[in-house]
Coordinates of C-alpha atoms in Angstrom, one line a residue:
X1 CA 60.1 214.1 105.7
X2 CA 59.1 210.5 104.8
X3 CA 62.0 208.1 104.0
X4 CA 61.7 205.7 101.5
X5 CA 63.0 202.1 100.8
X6 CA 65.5 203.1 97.7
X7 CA 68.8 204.2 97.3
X8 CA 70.5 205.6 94.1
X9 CA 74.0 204.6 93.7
X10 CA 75.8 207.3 92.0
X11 CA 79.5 206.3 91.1
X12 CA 81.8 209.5 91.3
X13 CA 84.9 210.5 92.1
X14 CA 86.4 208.3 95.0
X15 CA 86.9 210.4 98.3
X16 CA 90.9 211.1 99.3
X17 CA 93.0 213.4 100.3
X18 CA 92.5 214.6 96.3
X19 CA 89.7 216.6 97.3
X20 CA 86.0 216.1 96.3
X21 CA 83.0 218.6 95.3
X22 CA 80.2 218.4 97.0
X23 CA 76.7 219.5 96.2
X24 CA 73.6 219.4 98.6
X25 CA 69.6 219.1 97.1
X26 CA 69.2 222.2 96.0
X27 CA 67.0 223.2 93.0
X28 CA 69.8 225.6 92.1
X29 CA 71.7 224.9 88.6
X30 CA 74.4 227.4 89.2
X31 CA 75.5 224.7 92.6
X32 CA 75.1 221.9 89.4
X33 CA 77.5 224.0 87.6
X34 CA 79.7 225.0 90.3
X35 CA 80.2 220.8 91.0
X36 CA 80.9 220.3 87.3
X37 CA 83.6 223.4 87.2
X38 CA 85.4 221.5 89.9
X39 CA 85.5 218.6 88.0
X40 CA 86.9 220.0 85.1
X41 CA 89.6 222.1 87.1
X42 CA 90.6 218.5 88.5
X43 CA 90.4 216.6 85.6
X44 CA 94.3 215.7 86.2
X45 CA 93.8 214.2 89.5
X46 CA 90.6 211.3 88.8
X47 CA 88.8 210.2 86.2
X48 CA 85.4 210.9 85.3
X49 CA 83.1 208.7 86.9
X50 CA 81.6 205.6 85.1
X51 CA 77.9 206.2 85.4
X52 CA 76.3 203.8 87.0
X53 CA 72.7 204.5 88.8
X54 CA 70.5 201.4 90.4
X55 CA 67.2 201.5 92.2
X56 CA 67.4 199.3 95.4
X57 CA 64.9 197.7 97.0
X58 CA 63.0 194.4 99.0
X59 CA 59.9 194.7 97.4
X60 CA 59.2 194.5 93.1
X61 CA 58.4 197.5 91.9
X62 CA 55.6 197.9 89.1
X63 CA 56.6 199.5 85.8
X64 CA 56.0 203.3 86.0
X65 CA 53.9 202.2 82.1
X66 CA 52.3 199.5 82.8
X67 CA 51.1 201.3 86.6
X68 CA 49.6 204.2 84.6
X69 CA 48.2 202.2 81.8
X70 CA 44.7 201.5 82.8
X71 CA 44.4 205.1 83.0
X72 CA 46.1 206.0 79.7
X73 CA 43.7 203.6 77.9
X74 CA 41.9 205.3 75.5
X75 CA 44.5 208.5 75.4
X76 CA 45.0 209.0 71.7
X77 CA 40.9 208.4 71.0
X78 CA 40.2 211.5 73.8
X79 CA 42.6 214.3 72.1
X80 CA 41.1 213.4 68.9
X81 CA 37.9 214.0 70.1
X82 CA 39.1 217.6 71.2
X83 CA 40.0 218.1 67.9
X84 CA 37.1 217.4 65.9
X85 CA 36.8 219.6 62.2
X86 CA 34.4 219.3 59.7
X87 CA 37.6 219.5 57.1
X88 CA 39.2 216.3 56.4
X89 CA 42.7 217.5 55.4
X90 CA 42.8 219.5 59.1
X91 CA 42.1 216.2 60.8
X92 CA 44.1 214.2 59.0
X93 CA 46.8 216.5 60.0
X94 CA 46.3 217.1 63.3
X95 CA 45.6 213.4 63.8
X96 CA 49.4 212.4 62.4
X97 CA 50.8 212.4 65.7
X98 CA 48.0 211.4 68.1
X99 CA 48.2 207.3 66.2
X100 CA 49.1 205.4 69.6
X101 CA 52.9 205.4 68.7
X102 CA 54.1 207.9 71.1
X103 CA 55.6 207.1 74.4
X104 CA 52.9 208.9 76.1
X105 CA 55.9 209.8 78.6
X106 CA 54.2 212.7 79.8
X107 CA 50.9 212.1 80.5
X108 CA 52.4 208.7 82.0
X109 CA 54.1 211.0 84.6
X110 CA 51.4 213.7 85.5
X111 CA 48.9 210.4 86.0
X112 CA 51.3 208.8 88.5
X113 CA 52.1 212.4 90.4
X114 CA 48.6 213.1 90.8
X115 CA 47.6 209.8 91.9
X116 CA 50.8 210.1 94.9
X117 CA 49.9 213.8 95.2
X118 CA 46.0 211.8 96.1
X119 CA 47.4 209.5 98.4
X120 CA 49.5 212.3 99.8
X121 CA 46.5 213.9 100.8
X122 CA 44.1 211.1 101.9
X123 CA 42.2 210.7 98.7
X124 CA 43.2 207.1 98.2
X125 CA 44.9 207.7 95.2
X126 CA 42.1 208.1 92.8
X127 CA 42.2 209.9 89.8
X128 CA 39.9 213.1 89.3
X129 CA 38.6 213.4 85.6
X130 CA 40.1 217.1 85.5
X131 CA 43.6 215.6 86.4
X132 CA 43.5 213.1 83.7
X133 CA 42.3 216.1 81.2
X134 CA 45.6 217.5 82.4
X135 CA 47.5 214.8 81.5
X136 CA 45.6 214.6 77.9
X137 CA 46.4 218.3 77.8
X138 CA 50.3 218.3 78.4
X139 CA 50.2 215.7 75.7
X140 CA 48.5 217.8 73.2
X141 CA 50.9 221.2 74.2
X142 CA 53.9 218.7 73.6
X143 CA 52.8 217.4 69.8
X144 CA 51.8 221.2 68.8
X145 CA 55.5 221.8 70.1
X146 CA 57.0 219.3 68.1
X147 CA 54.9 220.8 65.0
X148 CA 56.1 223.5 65.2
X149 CA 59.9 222.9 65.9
X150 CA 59.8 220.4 63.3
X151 CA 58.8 223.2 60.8
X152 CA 61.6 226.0 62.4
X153 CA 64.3 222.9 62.1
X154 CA 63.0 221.6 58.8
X155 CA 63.0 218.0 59.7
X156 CA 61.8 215.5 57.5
X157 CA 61.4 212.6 59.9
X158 CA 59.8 212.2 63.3
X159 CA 58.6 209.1 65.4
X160 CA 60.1 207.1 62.3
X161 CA 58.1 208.6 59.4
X162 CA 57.9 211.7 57.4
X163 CA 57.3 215.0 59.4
X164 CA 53.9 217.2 58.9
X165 CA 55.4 219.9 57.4
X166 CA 57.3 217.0 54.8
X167 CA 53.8 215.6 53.3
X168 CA 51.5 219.2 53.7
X169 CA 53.9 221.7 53.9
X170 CA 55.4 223.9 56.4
X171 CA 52.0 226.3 56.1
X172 CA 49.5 223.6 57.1
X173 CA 51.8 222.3 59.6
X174 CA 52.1 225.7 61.0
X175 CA 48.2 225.5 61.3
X176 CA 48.1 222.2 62.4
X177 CA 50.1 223.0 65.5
X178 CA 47.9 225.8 66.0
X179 CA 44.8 223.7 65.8
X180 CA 46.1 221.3 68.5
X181 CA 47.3 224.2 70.9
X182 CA 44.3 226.0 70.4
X183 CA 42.1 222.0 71.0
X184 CA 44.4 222.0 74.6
X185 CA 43.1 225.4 75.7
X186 CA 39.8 224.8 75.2
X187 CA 40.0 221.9 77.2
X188 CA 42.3 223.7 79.8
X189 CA 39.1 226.6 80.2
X190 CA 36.7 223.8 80.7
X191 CA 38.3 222.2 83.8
X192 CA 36.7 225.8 85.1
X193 CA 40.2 226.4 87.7
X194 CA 41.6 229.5 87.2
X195 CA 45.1 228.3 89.3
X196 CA 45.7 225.7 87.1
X197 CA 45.1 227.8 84.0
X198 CA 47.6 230.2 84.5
X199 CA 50.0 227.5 85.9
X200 CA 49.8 225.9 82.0
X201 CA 49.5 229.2 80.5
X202 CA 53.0 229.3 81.9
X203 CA 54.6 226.6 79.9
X204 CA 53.1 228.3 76.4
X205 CA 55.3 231.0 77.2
X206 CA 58.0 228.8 78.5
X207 CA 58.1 227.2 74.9
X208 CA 58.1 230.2 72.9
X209 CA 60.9 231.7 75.0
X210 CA 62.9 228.6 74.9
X211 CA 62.5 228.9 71.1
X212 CA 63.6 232.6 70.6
X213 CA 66.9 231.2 73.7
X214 CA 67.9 228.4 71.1
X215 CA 68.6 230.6 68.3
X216 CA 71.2 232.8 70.1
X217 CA 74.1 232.0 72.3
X218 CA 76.6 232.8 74.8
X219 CA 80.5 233.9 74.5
X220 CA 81.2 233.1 78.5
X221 CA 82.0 229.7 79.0
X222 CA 80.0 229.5 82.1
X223 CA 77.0 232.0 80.8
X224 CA 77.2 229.6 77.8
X225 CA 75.9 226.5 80.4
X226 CA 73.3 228.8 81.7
X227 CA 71.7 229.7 78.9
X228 CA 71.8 226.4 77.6
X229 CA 70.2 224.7 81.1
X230 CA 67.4 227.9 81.1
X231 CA 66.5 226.6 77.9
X232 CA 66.3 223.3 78.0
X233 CA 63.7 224.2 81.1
X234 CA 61.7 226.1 79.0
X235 CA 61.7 224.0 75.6
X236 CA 61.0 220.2 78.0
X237 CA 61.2 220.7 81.6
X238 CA 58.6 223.6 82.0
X239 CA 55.9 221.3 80.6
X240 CA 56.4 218.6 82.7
X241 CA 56.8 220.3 85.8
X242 CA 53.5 222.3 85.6
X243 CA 51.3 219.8 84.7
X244 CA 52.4 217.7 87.6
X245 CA 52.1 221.2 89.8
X246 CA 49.0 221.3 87.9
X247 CA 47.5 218.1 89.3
X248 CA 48.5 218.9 92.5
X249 CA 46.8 222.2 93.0
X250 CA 43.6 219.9 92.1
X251 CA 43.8 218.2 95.1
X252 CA 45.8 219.6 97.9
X253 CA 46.0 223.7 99.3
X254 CA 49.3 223.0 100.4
X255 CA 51.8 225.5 98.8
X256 CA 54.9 222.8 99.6
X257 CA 52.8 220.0 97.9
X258 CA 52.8 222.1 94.8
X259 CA 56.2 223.0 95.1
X260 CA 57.4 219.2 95.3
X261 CA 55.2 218.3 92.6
X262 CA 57.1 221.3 90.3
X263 CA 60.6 220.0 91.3
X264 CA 60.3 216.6 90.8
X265 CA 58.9 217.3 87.2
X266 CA 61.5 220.2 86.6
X267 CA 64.4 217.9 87.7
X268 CA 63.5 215.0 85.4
X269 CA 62.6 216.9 82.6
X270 CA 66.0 218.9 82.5
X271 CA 67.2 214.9 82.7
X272 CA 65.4 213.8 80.3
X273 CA 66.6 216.3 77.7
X274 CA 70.1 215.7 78.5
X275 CA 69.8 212.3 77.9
X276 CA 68.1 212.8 74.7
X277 CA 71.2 215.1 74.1
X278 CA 73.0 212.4 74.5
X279 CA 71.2 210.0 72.1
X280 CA 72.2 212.5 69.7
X281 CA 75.7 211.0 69.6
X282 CA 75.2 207.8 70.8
X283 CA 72.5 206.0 69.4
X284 CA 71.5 205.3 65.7
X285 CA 69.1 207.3 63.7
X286 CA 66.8 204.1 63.3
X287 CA 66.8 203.7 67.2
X288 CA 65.7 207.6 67.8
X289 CA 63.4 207.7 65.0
X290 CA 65.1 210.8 63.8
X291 CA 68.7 211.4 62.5
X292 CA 71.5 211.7 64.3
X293 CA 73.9 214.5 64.9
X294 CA 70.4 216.7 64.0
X295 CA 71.4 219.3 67.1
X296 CA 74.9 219.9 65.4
X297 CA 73.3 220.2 62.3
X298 CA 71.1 223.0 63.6
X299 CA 73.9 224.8 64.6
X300 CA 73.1 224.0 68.1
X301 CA 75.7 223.0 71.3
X302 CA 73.8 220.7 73.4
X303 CA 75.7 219.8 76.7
X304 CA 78.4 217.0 75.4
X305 CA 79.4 220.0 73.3
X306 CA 79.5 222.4 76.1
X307 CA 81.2 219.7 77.9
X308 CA 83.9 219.3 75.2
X309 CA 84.7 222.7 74.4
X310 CA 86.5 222.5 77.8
X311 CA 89.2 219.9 76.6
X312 CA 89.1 221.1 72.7
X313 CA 88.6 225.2 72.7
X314 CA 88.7 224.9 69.0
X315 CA 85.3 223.9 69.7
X316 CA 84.3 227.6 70.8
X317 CA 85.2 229.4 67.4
X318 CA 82.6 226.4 66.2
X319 CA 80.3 227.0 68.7
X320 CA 79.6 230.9 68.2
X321 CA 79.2 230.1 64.2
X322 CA 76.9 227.4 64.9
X323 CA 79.2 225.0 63.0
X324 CA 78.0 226.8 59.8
X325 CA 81.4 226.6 57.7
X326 CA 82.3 223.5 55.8
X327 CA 83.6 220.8 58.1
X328 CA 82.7 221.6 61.4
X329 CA 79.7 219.3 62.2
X330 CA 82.2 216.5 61.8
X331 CA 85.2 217.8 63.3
X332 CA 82.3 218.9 66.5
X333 CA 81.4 215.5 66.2
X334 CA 85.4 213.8 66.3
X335 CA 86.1 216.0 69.2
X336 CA 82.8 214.8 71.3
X337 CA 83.8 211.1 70.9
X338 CA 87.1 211.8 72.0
X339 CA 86.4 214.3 74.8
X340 CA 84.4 212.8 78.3
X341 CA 81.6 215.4 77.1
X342 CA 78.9 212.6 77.2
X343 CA 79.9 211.1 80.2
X344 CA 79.8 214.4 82.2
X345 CA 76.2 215.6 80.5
X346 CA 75.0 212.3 81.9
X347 CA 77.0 212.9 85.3
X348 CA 74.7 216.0 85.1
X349 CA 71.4 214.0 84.5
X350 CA 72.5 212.0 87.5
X351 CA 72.5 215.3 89.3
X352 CA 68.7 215.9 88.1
X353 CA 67.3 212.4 89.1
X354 CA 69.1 212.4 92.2
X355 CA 67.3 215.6 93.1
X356 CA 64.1 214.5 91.4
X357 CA 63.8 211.3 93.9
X358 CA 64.6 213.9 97.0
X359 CA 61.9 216.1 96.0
X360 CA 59.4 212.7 95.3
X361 CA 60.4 211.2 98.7
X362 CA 59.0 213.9 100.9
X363 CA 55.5 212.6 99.8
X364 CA 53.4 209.9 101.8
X365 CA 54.3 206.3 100.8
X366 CA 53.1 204.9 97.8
X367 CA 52.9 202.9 94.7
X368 CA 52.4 205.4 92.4
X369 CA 55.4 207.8 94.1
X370 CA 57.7 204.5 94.0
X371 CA 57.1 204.4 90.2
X372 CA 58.2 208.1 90.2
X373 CA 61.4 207.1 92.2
X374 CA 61.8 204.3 89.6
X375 CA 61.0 206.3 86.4
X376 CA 64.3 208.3 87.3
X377 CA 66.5 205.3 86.8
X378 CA 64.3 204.5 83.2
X379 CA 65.3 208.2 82.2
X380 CA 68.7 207.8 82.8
X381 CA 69.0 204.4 80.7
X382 CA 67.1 205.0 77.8
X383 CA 68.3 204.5 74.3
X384 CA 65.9 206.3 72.3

């Protein structure tokens, strides 16, 4: 394996004759799991670690953003020209989203993999056109998501404005989404690789099963943290993990190429929801763009719930009525603050980057893979 020139400092439980858990890389959330039940059965004995995760290193690293930029120009211009329609209400819809404003954090990833994946394999890092289709792709399969879900949650604000389905109607949005998704196959067919079809294919599927996972839940504690980790895979992870496999395939044969490229997308994307989990209780609806406390409102436990439920089991009976009766989104939301439920979700995402960067690190040297090593420090510190 190649070594790299960074270390992340995770602060955790300090090593005595108390005892410590222990967790090797693995992709395995069940070992995740098994680490957090440990902590929770010796919650008495230390406190839960203050989260602290730095990048080291000699040399200035370039912003994962601004590194990717140069080929993100232009981004928002390409999908719309996937989605050109003769009817000016159907564009105007299924332009809404695709005005510049985004983070682009997707594509921003899959550009940066495939350019290390390149390097990896002696291509001097540059970019194929049918790996930045893929990153224009996994952009479009992401806003069709958030369509949709925006329509099944009824939300009236996204990216700081009014929702689709709040100035059409949830019918045309539902079209709209369909429209965009339909635009991203299209393109998908033309890159004319039947591998990398099937690998996105996959995260469709992945989303729709995520979907149909949110709506139900678990009475076992521990099943109750599975279900919740499978489907925050299949609602963010999945996406981001096969379009970097995606890119991957483009370029190198190798089977463990592909595989690292998965991981390190899975691992960062399951971070990057549990963060945004987090911003649910910690950060202001102006910051996210959307209100607060929205999961709780859906009826849905996100991990600081999960995580709570374990120093206030009134929180189950809550919890299996989706916090329907009068009350309990607030009293959910008291016995959050007070519990250590966010610290240990983002103990968790510390987990995900940690594994992320060993995944990364077994590729050749690079800029673009140091910006991948760096972007799991940006995911962990985000406020919206």
């Amino acid at each position: 394996e190649n070594t790299h020139p960074f270390t992340v400092r995770i602060t955790g439980p300090s090593t005595s004759s108390r005892g410590r858990a222990s967790v090797k890389h693995t992709d395995s959330d069940s070992v995740i799991l098994a680490c957090l039940c440990f902590r929770h059965r010796n919650r008495c004995l230390y406190r839960t670690p203050r989260v602290c995760c730095s990048i080291c290193s000699d040399t200035k690293l370039k912003d994962p953003f601004s590194l990717a930029q140069k080929d993100l120009q232009n981004l928002y211009e390409d999908i719309k020209k996937q989605l050109l329609v003769s009817k000016a209400e159907l564009k105007a819809l299924c332009d809404y989203y695709f005005d510049g404003k985004g983070k682009a954090f997707r594509p921003m990833i899959v550009i940066l993999m495939a350019r290390a994946c390149n390097v990896h394999s002696n291509k001097e890092g540059v970019l194929l056109p049918a790996q930045r289709s893929i990153a224009m792709i996994s952009e479009m399969i992401h806003t069709a998501s958030l369509v949709h879900d925006d329509v099944i949650d009824d939300s009236d604000t996204r990216r700081g404005k009014n929702t689709i389905n709040q100035v059409w109607g949830e019918r045309k949005a539902i079209l709209a989404g369909d429209f965009i998704l339909s635009a991203a196959s299209m393109a998908l067919a033309r890159i004319g690789n039947t591998t990398v079809v099937s690998v996105l294919s996959q995260v469709i599927e992945d989303l729709v099963r995520g979907e149909f996972m949110q709506l139900g839940s678990k009475e076992n504690e521990n099943e109750r943290f599975k279900h919740y980790l499978e489907k925050t895979f299949k609602k963010t992870a999945s996406l981001i993990a096969n379009s970097c496999k995606a890119v991957s395939i483009l370029v190198n044969s190798d089977p463990e190429v592909h595989e690292i490229a998965y991981q390190y997308g899975r691992n960062v994307g399951i971070a990057f929801q549990l963060v945004d989990d987090i911003l649910d209780f910690t950060s202001s609806a102006k910051r996210l763009g959307k209100p607060s406390a929205a999961d709780l409102k859906l009826g849905l436990a996100t991990g600081p719930v999960l995580f709570a439920c374990q120093q206030f089991p009134e929180l189950h009976a809550m919890i299996m009525r989706r916090f329907s009766s009068d009350g309990d989104v607030d009293r959910a939301w008291q016995y959050v603050l007070k519990s250590d439920g966010v610290e240990q979700t983002n103990y968790l995402a510390q987990h995900y980057c940690q594994e992320a960067i060993h995944q990364i690190s077994r590729l050749r040297p690079s800029t673009e893979r140091d910006a991948l090593i760096q972007l799991t420090e940006l995911v962990l510190r985000r406020d919206k």
